[in-house]
mmCIF file of C-alpha atoms in Angstrom:
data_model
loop_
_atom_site.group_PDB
_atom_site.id
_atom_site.type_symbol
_atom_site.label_atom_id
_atom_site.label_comp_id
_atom_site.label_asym_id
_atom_site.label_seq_id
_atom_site.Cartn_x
_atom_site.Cartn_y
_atom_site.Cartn_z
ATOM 1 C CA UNK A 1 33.488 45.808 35.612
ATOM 2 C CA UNK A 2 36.985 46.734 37.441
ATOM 3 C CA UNK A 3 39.974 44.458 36.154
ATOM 4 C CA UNK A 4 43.536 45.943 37.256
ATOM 5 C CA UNK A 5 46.549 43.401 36.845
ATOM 6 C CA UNK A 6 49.401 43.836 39.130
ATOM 7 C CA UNK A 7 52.995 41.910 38.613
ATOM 8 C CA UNK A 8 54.420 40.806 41.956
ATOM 9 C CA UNK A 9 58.086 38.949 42.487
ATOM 10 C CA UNK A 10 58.333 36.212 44.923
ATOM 11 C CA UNK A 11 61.450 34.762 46.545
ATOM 12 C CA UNK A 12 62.640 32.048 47.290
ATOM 13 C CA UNK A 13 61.225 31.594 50.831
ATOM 14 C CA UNK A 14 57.940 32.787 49.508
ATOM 15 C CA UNK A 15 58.064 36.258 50.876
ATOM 16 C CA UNK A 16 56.600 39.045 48.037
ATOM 17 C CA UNK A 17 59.509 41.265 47.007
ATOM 18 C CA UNK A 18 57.466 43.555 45.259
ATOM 19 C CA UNK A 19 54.647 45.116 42.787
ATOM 20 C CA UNK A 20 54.105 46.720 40.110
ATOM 21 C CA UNK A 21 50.607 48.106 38.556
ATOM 22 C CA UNK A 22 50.620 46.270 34.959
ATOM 23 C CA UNK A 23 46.922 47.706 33.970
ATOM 24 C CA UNK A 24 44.987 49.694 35.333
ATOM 25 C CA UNK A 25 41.149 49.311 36.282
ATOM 26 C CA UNK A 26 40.546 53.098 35.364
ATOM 27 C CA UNK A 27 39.337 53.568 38.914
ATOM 28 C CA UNK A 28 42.503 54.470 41.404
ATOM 29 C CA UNK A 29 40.503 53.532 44.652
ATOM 30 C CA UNK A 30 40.217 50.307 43.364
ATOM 31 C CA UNK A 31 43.859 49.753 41.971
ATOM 32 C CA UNK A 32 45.211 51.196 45.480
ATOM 33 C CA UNK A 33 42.834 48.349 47.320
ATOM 34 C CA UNK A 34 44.507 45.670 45.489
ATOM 35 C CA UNK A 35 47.876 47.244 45.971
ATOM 36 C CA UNK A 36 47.118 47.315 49.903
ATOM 37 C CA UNK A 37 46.014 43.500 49.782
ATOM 38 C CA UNK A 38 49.379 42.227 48.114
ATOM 39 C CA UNK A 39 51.238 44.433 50.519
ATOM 40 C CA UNK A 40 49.003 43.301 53.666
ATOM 41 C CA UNK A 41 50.162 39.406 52.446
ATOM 42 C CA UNK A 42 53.908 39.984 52.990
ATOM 43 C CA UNK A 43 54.702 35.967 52.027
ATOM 44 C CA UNK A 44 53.216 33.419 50.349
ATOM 45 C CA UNK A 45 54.049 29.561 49.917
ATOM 46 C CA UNK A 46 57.546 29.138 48.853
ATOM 47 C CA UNK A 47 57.709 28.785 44.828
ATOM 48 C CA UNK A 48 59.050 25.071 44.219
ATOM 49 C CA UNK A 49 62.674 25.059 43.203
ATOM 50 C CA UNK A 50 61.625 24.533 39.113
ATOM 51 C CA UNK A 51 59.363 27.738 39.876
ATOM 52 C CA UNK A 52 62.080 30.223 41.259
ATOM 53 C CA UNK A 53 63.001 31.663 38.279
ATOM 54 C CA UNK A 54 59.264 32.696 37.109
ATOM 55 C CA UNK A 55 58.911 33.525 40.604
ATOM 56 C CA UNK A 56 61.278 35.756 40.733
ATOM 57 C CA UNK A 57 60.768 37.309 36.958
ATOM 58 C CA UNK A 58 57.466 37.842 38.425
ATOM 59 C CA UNK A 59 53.674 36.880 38.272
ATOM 60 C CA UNK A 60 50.435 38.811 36.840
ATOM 61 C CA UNK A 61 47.913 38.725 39.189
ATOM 62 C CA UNK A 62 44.715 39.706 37.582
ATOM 63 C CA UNK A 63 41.827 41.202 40.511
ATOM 64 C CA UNK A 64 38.321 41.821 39.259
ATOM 65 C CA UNK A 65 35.812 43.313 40.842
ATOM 66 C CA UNK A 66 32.053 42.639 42.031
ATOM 67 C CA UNK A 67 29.556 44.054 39.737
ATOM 68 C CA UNK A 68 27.186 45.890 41.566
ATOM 69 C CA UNK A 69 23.971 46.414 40.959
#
Protein backbone atom coordinates (compact mmCIF):
# COMPACT_ATOMS: atom_id res chain seq x y z
CA UNK A 1 0.00 0.00 0.00
CA UNK A 2 1.38 3.71 -0.87
CA UNK A 3 1.74 5.95 2.39
CA UNK A 4 3.92 9.25 1.68
CA UNK A 5 3.66 12.01 4.51
CA UNK A 6 4.15 15.50 3.46
CA UNK A 7 4.66 18.59 6.13
CA UNK A 8 2.83 21.70 4.95
CA UNK A 9 2.90 25.37 6.86
CA UNK A 10 -0.20 27.32 7.05
CA UNK A 11 -0.64 31.02 7.78
CA UNK A 12 -2.45 32.88 9.39
CA UNK A 13 -5.21 33.61 6.82
CA UNK A 14 -5.19 29.96 6.00
CA UNK A 15 -3.28 30.16 2.80
CA UNK A 16 -0.50 26.98 2.52
CA UNK A 17 2.99 28.49 2.61
CA UNK A 18 4.60 25.48 1.72
CA UNK A 19 5.67 21.56 1.60
CA UNK A 20 7.94 19.44 2.24
CA UNK A 21 8.12 15.47 1.39
CA UNK A 22 8.58 13.94 5.10
CA UNK A 23 8.42 10.08 3.78
CA UNK A 24 8.30 8.81 0.96
CA UNK A 25 5.77 6.15 -0.56
CA UNK A 26 8.72 4.51 -2.59
CA UNK A 27 6.72 5.24 -5.71
CA UNK A 28 7.60 9.02 -7.12
CA UNK A 29 4.36 9.19 -9.34
CA UNK A 30 2.51 8.85 -6.40
CA UNK A 31 4.49 11.28 -4.01
CA UNK A 32 4.41 13.97 -7.01
CA UNK A 33 0.31 13.43 -7.10
CA UNK A 34 0.04 14.36 -3.58
CA UNK A 35 2.50 17.15 -3.98
CA UNK A 36 0.23 18.54 -6.97
CA UNK A 37 -3.00 18.22 -4.69
CA UNK A 38 -1.54 20.40 -1.72
CA UNK A 39 -0.28 22.81 -4.31
CA UNK A 40 -3.72 22.76 -6.40
CA UNK A 41 -5.42 23.79 -2.65
CA UNK A 42 -3.54 27.11 -2.32
CA UNK A 43 -5.62 27.99 1.22
CA UNK A 44 -7.33 26.32 3.64
CA UNK A 45 -9.55 27.48 6.72
CA UNK A 46 -7.71 29.93 8.75
CA UNK A 47 -5.88 28.05 11.82
CA UNK A 48 -7.67 29.52 15.08
CA UNK A 49 -5.49 32.03 16.84
CA UNK A 50 -4.31 29.13 19.73
CA UNK A 51 -3.40 27.07 16.43
CA UNK A 52 -1.02 29.62 14.62
CA UNK A 53 1.96 28.60 16.01
CA UNK A 54 1.57 24.69 15.06
CA UNK A 55 0.26 26.05 11.98
CA UNK A 56 2.92 27.71 11.11
CA UNK A 57 5.72 25.06 12.56
CA UNK A 58 3.85 22.95 10.23
CA UNK A 59 1.47 19.86 9.88
CA UNK A 60 2.10 16.07 8.66
CA UNK A 61 -0.31 15.18 6.36
CA UNK A 62 -0.26 11.50 5.90
CA UNK A 63 -1.97 10.33 2.05
CA UNK A 64 -2.51 6.63 1.49
CA UNK A 65 -3.37 5.09 -1.32
CA UNK A 66 -6.20 2.67 -2.78
CA UNK A 67 -5.17 -0.86 -2.85
CA UNK A 68 -5.84 -2.22 -6.01
CA UNK A 69 -6.64 -5.32 -6.87
Amino acid sequence: RLTTTIKIRVGEDGSILDNKLLKSSGNSFFDDACVSAILATHKVPPPPPAARRLAARGYGLEFAGKDLK
